[in-house]
mmCIF file of C-alpha atoms in Angstrom:
data_model
loop_
_atom_site.group_PDB
_atom_site.id
_atom_site.type_symbol
_atom_site.label_atom_id
_atom_site.label_comp_id
_atom_site.label_asym_id
_atom_site.label_seq_id
_atom_site.Cartn_x
_atom_site.Cartn_y
_atom_site.Cartn_z
ATOM 1 C CA MET B 1 -11.784 5.449 -18.303
ATOM 2 C CA SER B 2 -13.478 8.363 -16.545
ATOM 3 C CA ARG B 3 -11.253 11.327 -15.793
ATOM 4 C CA ALA B 4 -13.844 13.097 -13.617
ATOM 5 C CA LEU B 5 -12.554 11.555 -10.383
ATOM 6 C CA TRP B 6 -11.631 14.162 -7.782
ATOM 7 C CA ASN B 7 -12.716 16.926 -10.175
ATOM 8 C CA SER B 8 -9.610 16.253 -12.286
ATOM 9 C CA PHE B 9 -7.516 17.426 -9.316
ATOM 10 C CA TYR B 10 -4.509 15.319 -10.349
ATOM 11 C CA ARG B 11 -4.384 16.422 -13.990
ATOM 12 C CA GLY B 12 -1.107 18.267 -14.562
ATOM 13 C CA ARG B 13 -0.247 18.265 -10.848
ATOM 14 C CA LYS B 14 3.306 17.450 -9.716
ATOM 15 C CA VAL B 15 3.247 14.345 -7.537
ATOM 16 C CA LEU B 16 6.219 12.597 -5.928
ATOM 17 C CA VAL B 17 5.904 8.914 -5.051
ATOM 18 C CA THR B 18 8.683 7.431 -2.949
ATOM 19 C CA GLY B 19 8.940 3.665 -3.270
ATOM 20 C CA HIS B 20 7.505 3.920 -6.781
ATOM 21 C CA THR B 21 9.321 0.769 -7.934
ATOM 22 C CA GLY B 22 7.593 -1.422 -5.345
ATOM 23 C CA PHE B 23 4.303 -3.276 -5.643
ATOM 24 C CA LYS B 24 2.038 -0.618 -4.125
ATOM 25 C CA GLY B 25 4.075 2.257 -5.523
ATOM 26 C CA SER B 26 3.820 0.819 -9.031
ATOM 27 C CA TRP B 27 0.015 0.609 -8.861
ATOM 28 C CA LEU B 28 -0.166 4.155 -7.463
ATOM 29 C CA SER B 29 2.210 5.561 -10.093
ATOM 30 C CA LEU B 30 0.240 3.895 -12.870
ATOM 31 C CA TRP B 31 -3.070 5.201 -11.535
ATOM 32 C CA LEU B 32 -1.721 8.741 -11.065
ATOM 33 C CA SER B 33 -0.344 8.712 -14.605
ATOM 34 C CA SER B 34 -3.718 7.630 -15.958
ATOM 35 C CA LEU B 35 -5.304 10.539 -14.042
ATOM 36 C CA GLY B 36 -2.995 12.945 -15.882
ATOM 37 C CA ALA B 37 -0.585 13.712 -13.047
ATOM 38 C CA GLU B 38 3.058 14.615 -13.614
ATOM 39 C CA VAL B 39 4.528 11.712 -11.659
ATOM 40 C CA HIS B 40 8.030 11.683 -10.197
ATOM 41 C CA GLY B 41 9.593 8.773 -8.320
ATOM 42 C CA PHE B 42 12.309 8.222 -5.724
ATOM 43 C CA SER B 43 13.192 4.667 -4.783
ATOM 44 C CA LEU B 44 15.672 1.850 -4.732
ATOM 45 C CA PRO B 45 15.649 -0.340 -7.864
ATOM 46 C CA ALA B 46 12.687 -2.688 -8.210
ATOM 47 C CA PRO B 47 12.885 -4.976 -5.157
ATOM 48 C CA THR B 48 11.866 -8.217 -6.873
ATOM 49 C CA ASP B 49 12.416 -10.088 -10.106
ATOM 50 C CA PRO B 50 9.947 -10.179 -11.755
ATOM 51 C CA SER B 51 8.481 -6.818 -10.789
ATOM 52 C CA LEU B 52 5.348 -4.938 -11.792
ATOM 53 C CA PHE B 53 7.401 -1.768 -12.264
ATOM 54 C CA GLU B 54 9.624 -3.378 -14.896
ATOM 55 C CA GLU B 55 6.987 -5.521 -16.607
ATOM 56 C CA ALA B 56 4.509 -2.632 -16.962
ATOM 57 C CA GLN B 57 7.340 -0.309 -18.095
ATOM 58 C CA ILE B 58 6.151 2.312 -15.632
ATOM 59 C CA HIS B 59 9.439 4.160 -15.980
ATOM 60 C CA ASP B 60 8.309 5.342 -19.411
ATOM 61 C CA LEU B 61 5.277 7.084 -17.886
ATOM 62 C CA LEU B 62 7.201 9.092 -15.279
ATOM 63 C CA GLU B 63 8.454 12.639 -15.559
ATOM 64 C CA SER B 64 11.505 11.588 -13.553
ATOM 65 C CA SER B 65 12.709 8.524 -11.666
ATOM 66 C CA THR B 66 15.500 8.898 -9.133
ATOM 67 C CA ILE B 67 17.146 5.728 -7.890
ATOM 68 C CA GLY B 68 18.223 6.310 -4.326
ATOM 69 C CA ASP B 69 17.923 5.210 -0.710
ATOM 70 C CA ILE B 70 15.641 7.220 1.607
ATOM 71 C CA ARG B 71 18.307 6.792 4.269
ATOM 72 C CA GLU B 72 20.410 9.189 2.142
ATOM 73 C CA GLY B 73 18.912 12.400 3.476
ATOM 74 C CA SER B 74 20.933 14.786 1.324
ATOM 75 C CA LEU B 75 20.000 13.047 -1.929
ATOM 76 C CA LEU B 76 16.337 12.959 -0.914
ATOM 77 C CA ARG B 77 16.328 16.680 -0.050
ATOM 78 C CA GLU B 78 18.059 17.537 -3.331
ATOM 79 C CA THR B 79 15.503 15.485 -5.272
ATOM 80 C CA VAL B 80 12.492 17.060 -3.582
ATOM 81 C CA ALA B 81 13.958 20.549 -4.058
ATOM 82 C CA ARG B 82 14.538 19.867 -7.749
ATOM 83 C CA ILE B 83 11.056 18.470 -8.396
ATOM 84 C CA GLN B 84 9.109 20.998 -6.282
ATOM 85 C CA PRO B 85 6.111 18.644 -5.921
ATOM 86 C CA GLU B 86 2.713 19.726 -4.654
ATOM 87 C CA VAL B 87 1.695 16.266 -3.416
ATOM 88 C CA VAL B 88 3.965 13.632 -1.854
ATOM 89 C CA PHE B 89 3.071 10.000 -1.194
ATOM 90 C CA HIS B 90 5.765 8.338 0.936
ATOM 91 C CA LEU B 91 5.659 4.560 0.371
ATOM 92 C CA ALA B 92 9.389 3.742 0.448
ATOM 93 C CA ALA B 93 9.928 1.270 3.287
ATOM 94 C CA GLN B 94 11.118 -2.149 4.391
ATOM 95 C CA PRO B 95 7.683 -3.835 4.168
ATOM 96 C CA LEU B 96 8.180 -7.388 5.468
ATOM 97 C CA VAL B 97 7.698 -8.656 9.020
ATOM 98 C CA ARG B 98 9.913 -11.746 8.804
ATOM 99 C CA LEU B 99 12.708 -9.867 7.024
ATOM 100 C CA SER B 100 12.703 -7.379 9.907
ATOM 101 C CA TYR B 101 13.827 -10.173 12.232
ATOM 102 C CA ARG B 102 16.821 -10.823 9.976
ATOM 103 C CA GLN B 103 17.553 -7.138 9.340
ATOM 104 C CA PRO B 104 16.326 -5.156 12.344
ATOM 105 C CA VAL B 105 18.824 -2.292 12.026
ATOM 106 C CA GLU B 106 18.065 -1.730 8.336
ATOM 107 C CA THR B 107 14.331 -1.933 9.087
ATOM 108 C CA PHE B 108 14.469 0.800 11.737
ATOM 109 C CA GLU B 109 16.819 2.941 9.662
ATOM 110 C CA THR B 110 14.525 2.746 6.641
ATOM 111 C CA ASN B 111 11.124 2.909 8.306
ATOM 112 C CA VAL B 112 11.936 5.497 10.964
ATOM 113 C CA MET B 113 14.865 7.618 9.767
ATOM 114 C CA GLY B 114 13.544 7.384 6.225
ATOM 115 C CA VAL B 115 10.388 9.157 7.417
ATOM 116 C CA VAL B 116 12.507 11.755 9.241
ATOM 117 C CA ASN B 117 14.507 12.399 6.070
ATOM 118 C CA LEU B 118 11.367 12.731 3.966
ATOM 119 C CA LEU B 119 9.707 15.152 6.388
ATOM 120 C CA GLU B 120 12.916 17.216 6.547
ATOM 121 C CA ALA B 121 12.886 17.421 2.750
ATOM 122 C CA VAL B 122 9.226 18.473 2.782
ATOM 123 C CA ARG B 123 9.905 21.053 5.513
ATOM 124 C CA GLU B 124 12.483 22.713 3.251
ATOM 125 C CA CYS B 125 10.236 22.658 0.155
ATOM 126 C CA PRO B 126 7.465 25.311 0.171
ATOM 127 C CA SER B 127 5.745 23.858 -2.907
ATOM 128 C CA VAL B 128 4.497 20.792 -0.972
ATOM 129 C CA ARG B 129 0.856 21.231 0.019
ATOM 130 C CA VAL B 130 0.006 17.617 0.827
ATOM 131 C CA CYS B 131 2.212 14.873 2.250
ATOM 132 C CA GLN B 132 1.054 11.390 3.198
ATOM 133 C CA ILE B 133 3.219 8.934 5.106
ATOM 134 C CA ILE B 134 2.004 5.417 4.332
ATOM 135 C CA THR B 135 2.624 3.226 7.368
ATOM 136 C CA SER B 136 0.780 -0.015 8.189
ATOM 137 C CA ASP B 137 -2.107 -1.549 10.097
ATOM 138 C CA LYS B 138 0.624 -3.235 12.158
ATOM 139 C CA CYS B 139 1.591 0.112 13.727
ATOM 140 C CA TYR B 140 -0.885 -0.486 16.565
ATOM 141 C CA GLU B 141 0.003 -2.150 19.875
ATOM 142 C CA ASN B 142 -1.605 -5.515 19.115
ATOM 143 C CA ASP B 143 -2.888 -7.579 22.032
ATOM 144 C CA ASN B 144 -4.863 -9.884 19.692
ATOM 145 C CA ARG B 145 -8.052 -8.072 20.617
ATOM 146 C CA ILE B 146 -11.203 -9.074 18.759
ATOM 147 C CA THR B 147 -12.274 -5.458 18.254
ATOM 148 C CA ALA B 148 -11.012 -3.233 15.459
ATOM 149 C CA PHE B 149 -8.211 -0.715 15.905
ATOM 150 C CA ARG B 150 -9.157 2.964 15.782
ATOM 151 C CA GLU B 151 -6.838 5.791 14.775
ATOM 152 C CA ASP B 152 -6.374 6.985 18.372
ATOM 153 C CA ASP B 153 -5.331 3.577 19.733
ATOM 154 C CA PRO B 154 -1.753 3.290 21.103
ATOM 155 C CA MET B 155 1.131 2.654 18.732
ATOM 156 C CA GLY B 156 3.420 -0.308 19.357
ATOM 157 C CA GLY B 157 4.749 -3.567 17.943
ATOM 158 C CA SER B 158 6.184 -6.882 19.120
ATOM 159 C CA ASP B 159 8.456 -7.362 16.095
ATOM 160 C CA PRO B 160 10.958 -4.951 14.516
ATOM 161 C CA TYR B 161 8.719 -4.221 11.519
ATOM 162 C CA SER B 162 5.603 -3.388 13.554
ATOM 163 C CA ALA B 163 7.603 -1.387 16.080
ATOM 164 C CA SER B 164 9.267 0.583 13.280
ATOM 165 C CA LYS B 165 5.858 1.509 11.883
ATOM 166 C CA GLY B 166 4.637 2.548 15.317
ATOM 167 C CA CYS B 167 7.766 4.702 15.658
ATOM 168 C CA ALA B 168 7.129 6.216 12.227
ATOM 169 C CA GLU B 169 3.661 7.271 13.370
ATOM 170 C CA LEU B 170 5.168 8.999 16.420
ATOM 171 C CA VAL B 171 7.656 10.791 14.169
ATOM 172 C CA VAL B 172 4.829 12.036 11.938
ATOM 173 C CA ALA B 173 2.848 13.293 14.926
ATOM 174 C CA ALA B 174 5.894 15.077 16.370
ATOM 175 C CA TYR B 175 6.771 16.787 13.079
ATOM 176 C CA ARG B 176 3.160 17.784 12.523
ATOM 177 C CA LYS B 177 2.951 19.456 15.926
ATOM 178 C CA SER B 178 6.449 20.964 15.818
ATOM 179 C CA PHE B 179 6.785 22.199 12.254
ATOM 180 C CA PHE B 180 3.429 21.998 10.427
ATOM 181 C CA GLY B 181 1.051 23.741 12.827
ATOM 182 C CA THR B 182 -2.153 25.666 12.239
ATOM 183 C CA ALA B 183 -0.405 28.366 10.201
ATOM 184 C CA SER B 184 1.189 25.875 7.807
ATOM 185 C CA GLN B 185 -0.148 25.374 4.302
ATOM 186 C CA THR B 186 1.376 21.886 4.235
ATOM 187 C CA SER B 187 -0.907 19.086 5.388
ATOM 188 C CA ILE B 188 0.841 16.034 6.888
ATOM 189 C CA ALA B 189 -1.210 12.847 7.286
ATOM 190 C CA SER B 190 -0.394 9.217 8.000
ATOM 191 C CA VAL B 191 -2.409 6.406 6.437
ATOM 192 C CA ARG B 192 -2.790 2.744 7.382
ATOM 193 C CA ALA B 193 -4.156 -0.085 5.258
ATOM 194 C CA GLY B 194 -4.874 -3.771 5.710
ATOM 195 C CA ASN B 195 -3.177 -6.780 4.131
ATOM 196 C CA VAL B 196 -2.976 -5.569 0.555
ATOM 197 C CA ILE B 197 -3.215 -8.017 -2.343
ATOM 198 C CA GLY B 198 -3.264 -7.646 -6.108
ATOM 199 C CA GLY B 199 -1.500 -8.564 -9.310
ATOM 200 C CA GLY B 200 2.214 -7.900 -9.592
ATOM 201 C CA ASP B 201 3.214 -8.598 -5.993
ATOM 202 C CA TRP B 202 6.253 -10.902 -5.963
ATOM 203 C CA ALA B 203 7.566 -10.254 -2.446
ATOM 204 C CA GLU B 204 8.876 -13.063 -0.262
ATOM 205 C CA ASP B 205 6.884 -14.323 2.730
ATOM 206 C CA ARG B 206 3.542 -13.028 1.481
ATOM 207 C CA ILE B 207 0.819 -15.574 1.069
ATOM 208 C CA VAL B 208 -0.473 -14.575 -2.385
ATOM 209 C CA PRO B 209 2.951 -14.463 -4.133
ATOM 210 C CA ASP B 210 3.896 -17.659 -2.291
ATOM 211 C CA CYS B 211 0.755 -19.313 -3.682
ATOM 212 C CA ILE B 212 1.386 -18.142 -7.234
ATOM 213 C CA ARG B 213 4.993 -19.344 -7.194
ATOM 214 C CA ALA B 214 3.856 -22.748 -5.926
ATOM 215 C CA PHE B 215 1.003 -22.973 -8.458
ATOM 216 C CA GLN B 216 3.332 -22.217 -11.349
ATOM 217 C CA LYS B 217 5.650 -25.023 -10.241
ATOM 218 C CA GLN B 218 2.755 -27.413 -9.576
ATOM 219 C CA GLU B 219 3.824 -27.609 -5.942
ATOM 220 C CA SER B 220 1.954 -27.422 -2.650
ATOM 221 C CA VAL B 221 2.013 -24.002 -1.036
ATOM 222 C CA HIS B 222 3.308 -24.088 2.537
ATOM 223 C CA ILE B 223 1.102 -22.335 5.099
ATOM 224 C CA ARG B 224 2.734 -21.212 8.353
ATOM 225 C CA ASN B 225 -0.266 -19.862 10.216
ATOM 226 C CA PRO B 226 -3.519 -21.077 8.596
ATOM 227 C CA HIS B 227 -5.839 -19.714 11.312
ATOM 228 C CA ALA B 228 -4.392 -16.192 11.424
ATOM 229 C CA ILE B 229 -7.059 -13.605 10.603
ATOM 230 C CA ARG B 230 -6.195 -10.537 8.542
ATOM 231 C CA PRO B 231 -8.084 -7.622 6.904
ATOM 232 C CA TRP B 232 -7.522 -8.523 3.228
ATOM 233 C CA GLN B 233 -8.114 -5.863 0.567
ATOM 234 C CA HIS B 234 -7.245 -5.251 -3.073
ATOM 235 C CA VAL B 235 -4.451 -2.726 -3.534
ATOM 236 C CA LEU B 236 -6.784 -0.284 -5.317
ATOM 237 C CA GLU B 237 -8.945 0.094 -2.214
ATOM 238 C CA PRO B 238 -6.411 1.833 0.054
ATOM 239 C CA LEU B 239 -4.925 3.693 -2.914
ATOM 240 C CA SER B 240 -8.348 5.161 -3.627
ATOM 241 C CA GLY B 241 -8.408 6.262 0.013
ATOM 242 C CA TYR B 242 -5.002 7.917 -0.244
ATOM 243 C CA LEU B 243 -5.979 9.746 -3.431
ATOM 244 C CA HIS B 244 -9.314 10.784 -1.948
ATOM 245 C CA LEU B 245 -7.720 12.049 1.267
ATOM 246 C CA ALA B 246 -5.000 13.990 -0.594
ATOM 247 C CA TYR B 247 -7.640 15.776 -2.666
ATOM 248 C CA HIS B 248 -9.454 16.863 0.502
ATOM 249 C CA GLN B 249 -6.222 17.676 2.363
ATOM 250 C CA PHE B 250 -5.448 20.199 -0.336
ATOM 251 C CA GLN B 251 -8.765 21.949 0.386
ATOM 252 C CA ASN B 252 -8.556 21.613 4.197
ATOM 253 C CA PRO B 253 -4.845 21.356 5.033
ATOM 254 C CA GLN B 254 -4.952 21.295 8.837
ATOM 255 C CA THR B 255 -8.394 19.842 9.487
ATOM 256 C CA LEU B 256 -7.428 16.520 7.896
ATOM 257 C CA ALA B 257 -3.764 16.407 8.989
ATOM 258 C CA GLU B 258 -4.199 13.291 11.111
ATOM 259 C CA GLY B 259 -3.884 9.505 11.036
ATOM 260 C CA TRP B 260 -6.375 7.547 8.898
ATOM 261 C CA ASN B 261 -7.375 3.910 8.477
ATOM 262 C CA PHE B 262 -8.252 2.724 4.962
ATOM 263 C CA GLY B 263 -9.074 -0.895 5.613
ATOM 264 C CA PRO B 264 -11.608 -3.244 4.047
ATOM 265 C CA GLY B 265 -15.282 -3.410 4.865
ATOM 266 C CA PRO B 266 -17.203 -5.837 7.081
ATOM 267 C CA GLY B 267 -16.648 -9.505 6.317
ATOM 268 C CA ALA B 268 -13.142 -8.966 4.945
ATOM 269 C CA ASN B 269 -11.352 -10.645 7.844
ATOM 270 C CA TRP B 270 -10.587 -14.082 6.424
ATOM 271 C CA THR B 271 -8.148 -16.653 7.696
ATOM 272 C CA VAL B 272 -4.987 -17.357 5.744
ATOM 273 C CA ARG B 273 -6.363 -20.810 4.897
ATOM 274 C CA GLN B 274 -9.566 -19.305 3.446
ATOM 275 C CA VAL B 275 -7.497 -17.040 1.207
ATOM 276 C CA VAL B 276 -5.352 -19.928 -0.025
ATOM 277 C CA ASP B 277 -8.412 -22.090 -0.737
ATOM 278 C CA ALA B 278 -10.009 -19.256 -2.714
ATOM 279 C CA LEU B 279 -6.868 -18.805 -4.832
ATOM 280 C CA VAL B 280 -6.648 -22.560 -5.448
ATOM 281 C CA ALA B 281 -10.273 -22.598 -6.600
ATOM 282 C CA ARG B 282 -9.672 -19.734 -9.042
ATOM 283 C CA TRP B 283 -6.417 -20.982 -10.571
ATOM 284 C CA SER B 284 -6.566 -21.997 -14.217
ATOM 285 C CA GLU B 285 -5.535 -25.620 -13.646
ATOM 286 C CA PRO B 286 -5.512 -28.112 -10.757
ATOM 287 C CA VAL B 287 -2.776 -27.687 -8.170
ATOM 288 C CA PRO B 288 -1.662 -29.884 -5.250
ATOM 289 C CA PRO B 289 -3.438 -29.198 -1.949
ATOM 290 C CA PRO B 290 -1.702 -26.793 0.450
ATOM 291 C CA ARG B 291 0.580 -28.130 3.155
ATOM 292 C CA ILE B 292 0.340 -26.873 6.719
ATOM 293 C CA GLU B 293 3.771 -26.422 8.263
ATOM 294 C CA ALA B 294 4.332 -28.179 11.565
ATOM 295 C CA PRO B 295 4.381 -25.735 14.493
ATOM 296 C CA VAL B 296 7.797 -24.907 15.924
ATOM 297 C CA THR B 297 8.447 -23.802 19.476
ATOM 298 C CA ASN B 298 10.787 -20.953 18.546
ATOM 299 C CA LYS B 299 8.801 -19.557 15.629
ATOM 300 C CA LEU B 300 8.814 -15.809 15.071
ATOM 301 C CA TYR B 301 5.933 -13.942 16.649
ATOM 302 C CA GLU B 302 3.005 -13.092 14.383
ATOM 303 C CA ALA B 303 -0.279 -11.627 15.653
ATOM 304 C CA SER B 304 -3.225 -13.974 15.241
ATOM 305 C CA PHE B 305 -5.909 -11.295 14.759
ATOM 306 C CA LEU B 306 -5.918 -7.841 13.190
ATOM 307 C CA LYS B 307 -8.774 -5.602 12.094
ATOM 308 C CA LEU B 308 -9.112 -1.902 11.277
ATOM 309 C CA ASP B 309 -11.976 0.444 12.144
ATOM 310 C CA ILE B 310 -12.670 2.652 9.106
ATOM 311 C CA SER B 311 -15.592 4.628 10.538
ATOM 312 C CA LYS B 312 -13.522 7.844 10.663
ATOM 313 C CA ALA B 313 -12.813 7.785 6.908
ATOM 314 C CA ALA B 314 -16.412 6.789 6.199
ATOM 315 C CA THR B 315 -17.855 9.587 8.340
ATOM 316 C CA LEU B 316 -15.471 12.482 7.655
ATOM 317 C CA LEU B 317 -14.370 11.714 4.078
ATOM 318 C CA ASN B 318 -17.358 9.748 2.806
ATOM 319 C CA TRP B 319 -14.857 7.059 1.751
ATOM 320 C CA LEU B 320 -15.811 3.400 1.703
ATOM 321 C CA PRO B 321 -14.288 0.279 0.134
ATOM 322 C CA ILE B 322 -16.334 -1.186 -2.681
ATOM 323 C CA LEU B 323 -14.865 -4.689 -3.070
ATOM 324 C CA THR B 324 -15.605 -7.756 -1.007
ATOM 325 C CA THR B 325 -12.722 -10.042 -0.135
ATOM 326 C CA ALA B 326 -14.031 -12.539 -2.678
ATOM 327 C CA GLU B 327 -13.989 -9.839 -5.385
ATOM 328 C CA ALA B 328 -10.500 -8.720 -4.367
ATOM 329 C CA LEU B 329 -9.243 -12.292 -4.611
ATOM 330 C CA LYS B 330 -10.984 -12.743 -7.963
ATOM 331 C CA MET B 331 -9.234 -9.670 -9.417
ATOM 332 C CA THR B 332 -5.915 -10.823 -8.007
ATOM 333 C CA ALA B 333 -6.232 -14.392 -9.271
ATOM 334 C CA GLU B 334 -7.301 -13.188 -12.737
ATOM 335 C CA TRP B 335 -4.223 -10.973 -13.016
ATOM 336 C CA TYR B 336 -1.822 -13.810 -12.215
ATOM 337 C CA ALA B 337 -3.762 -16.459 -14.169
ATOM 338 C CA ASN B 338 -3.835 -14.321 -17.320
ATOM 339 C CA ARG B 339 -0.122 -13.662 -16.987
ATOM 340 C CA ALA B 340 0.568 -17.380 -16.579
ATOM 341 C CA LEU B 341 -1.545 -18.303 -19.622
ATOM 342 C CA ALA B 342 -0.214 -15.567 -21.909
ATOM 343 C CA LYS B 343 3.402 -15.951 -20.756
ATOM 344 C CA ALA B 344 5.667 -13.662 -22.814
ATOM 345 C CA THR B 345 2.721 -12.043 -24.620
ATOM 346 C CA PHE B 346 1.031 -10.795 -21.427
ATOM 347 C CA GLN B 347 0.427 -7.058 -21.708
ATOM 348 C CA THR B 348 1.151 -6.133 -18.107
ATOM 349 C CA ARG B 349 0.492 -2.411 -18.330
ATOM 350 C CA SER B 350 -2.713 -2.636 -20.348
ATOM 351 C CA PHE B 351 -4.161 -5.426 -18.178
ATOM 352 C CA THR B 352 -3.345 -3.507 -14.988
ATOM 353 C CA LEU B 353 -4.844 -0.314 -16.428
ATOM 354 C CA LYS B 354 -7.967 -2.271 -17.362
ATOM 355 C CA GLN B 355 -8.351 -3.389 -13.758
ATOM 356 C CA ILE B 356 -7.968 0.237 -12.670
ATOM 357 C CA ALA B 357 -10.615 1.264 -15.202
ATOM 358 C CA ASP B 358 -12.950 -1.494 -14.033
ATOM 359 C CA TYR B 359 -12.450 -0.366 -10.447
ATOM 360 C CA GLU B 360 -13.231 3.230 -11.384
ATOM 361 C CA ALA B 361 -16.375 2.037 -13.155
ATOM 362 C CA GLY B 362 -17.337 0.217 -9.983
ATOM 363 C CA LEU B 363 -16.917 3.433 -8.029
ATOM 364 C CA ALA B 364 -19.227 5.260 -10.407
ATOM 365 C CA LYS B 365 -21.901 2.552 -10.186
ATOM 366 C CA ARG B 366 -21.818 1.646 -6.523
ATOM 367 C CA THR B 367 -21.028 4.766 -4.539
ATOM 368 C CA GLU B 368 -21.286 8.545 -4.567
ATOM 369 C CA MET B 369 -18.162 9.085 -2.477
ATOM 370 C CA TRP B 370 -16.375 10.896 -5.293
ATOM 371 C CA ALA B 371 -19.003 13.632 -5.463
ATOM 372 C CA SER B 372 -17.400 17.021 -4.995
#
């Protein structure tokens, strides 16, 4: 695996990942560790069983792992002060739309006040040079437009989850203007990705984990909204954007202290049904056909169309995704299929690291965006 990415910027550097026990946080922690970073984590225990964090034994690769709730501001501040990180990636959140309907208070407390607590901790810690708040493509006020959302579009949300992410973006902007101005050496950015997929996601109410659970039981997967269109992308795509942006933030702290979209490329907006059919086709054995759920009059609101404009990242950072949706689904299906075939002998960490290495090789072959 090449270690020349980002001019070895992450080698030996102290990095704090909040939400490191989650799906995205686990991939990021594993990648940072492979880049030679000194990785620290702050999070609740792994949110699912099974979990990528536990199966890949990511805990063993970390310099420290603090189990805590980002709503506990004092504990978070104490942890950041103890670690003295240079780079902070804030992923800890309540990440599910449908759960936000059942737990709206907890969703707002976690996704809004959690960001406030993190930024307060960063404000008190002079070692932090780069801080990224990972929000969501659902932070935008979505009127089901057929054009892509740009970074300067209004924030909003018709459900508690989306609204909480829009609020988080406003918090970031307010803190940036109030406390991290032009004289500050700390660069505060917010980043938004598409519908992220990849091996090791076991969350409820997400179409890929729902498919895998159904496949393993030889059952039909239930599809709520087959015609909904989403910007699907493999988890390594936005993570590469976050890592790339953080490297450049360090060099240009205030110039790049803004909001950024790291979505997939053209042609990535597939319907939910297309994604399910692709996973069915790539599973290792035949499975029953999917079942479309009957529409209900009081169903929870879900936007029917969502797309991100990534021209800002492409133009100013020279960042571009390298995987098609078909390739992202292939990588995802291979991860789960190999785990299902190998069962107890599946080497979760090594297989995940191999996919990271393959992705890095793809970067080297297909783009020059990592040139210094």
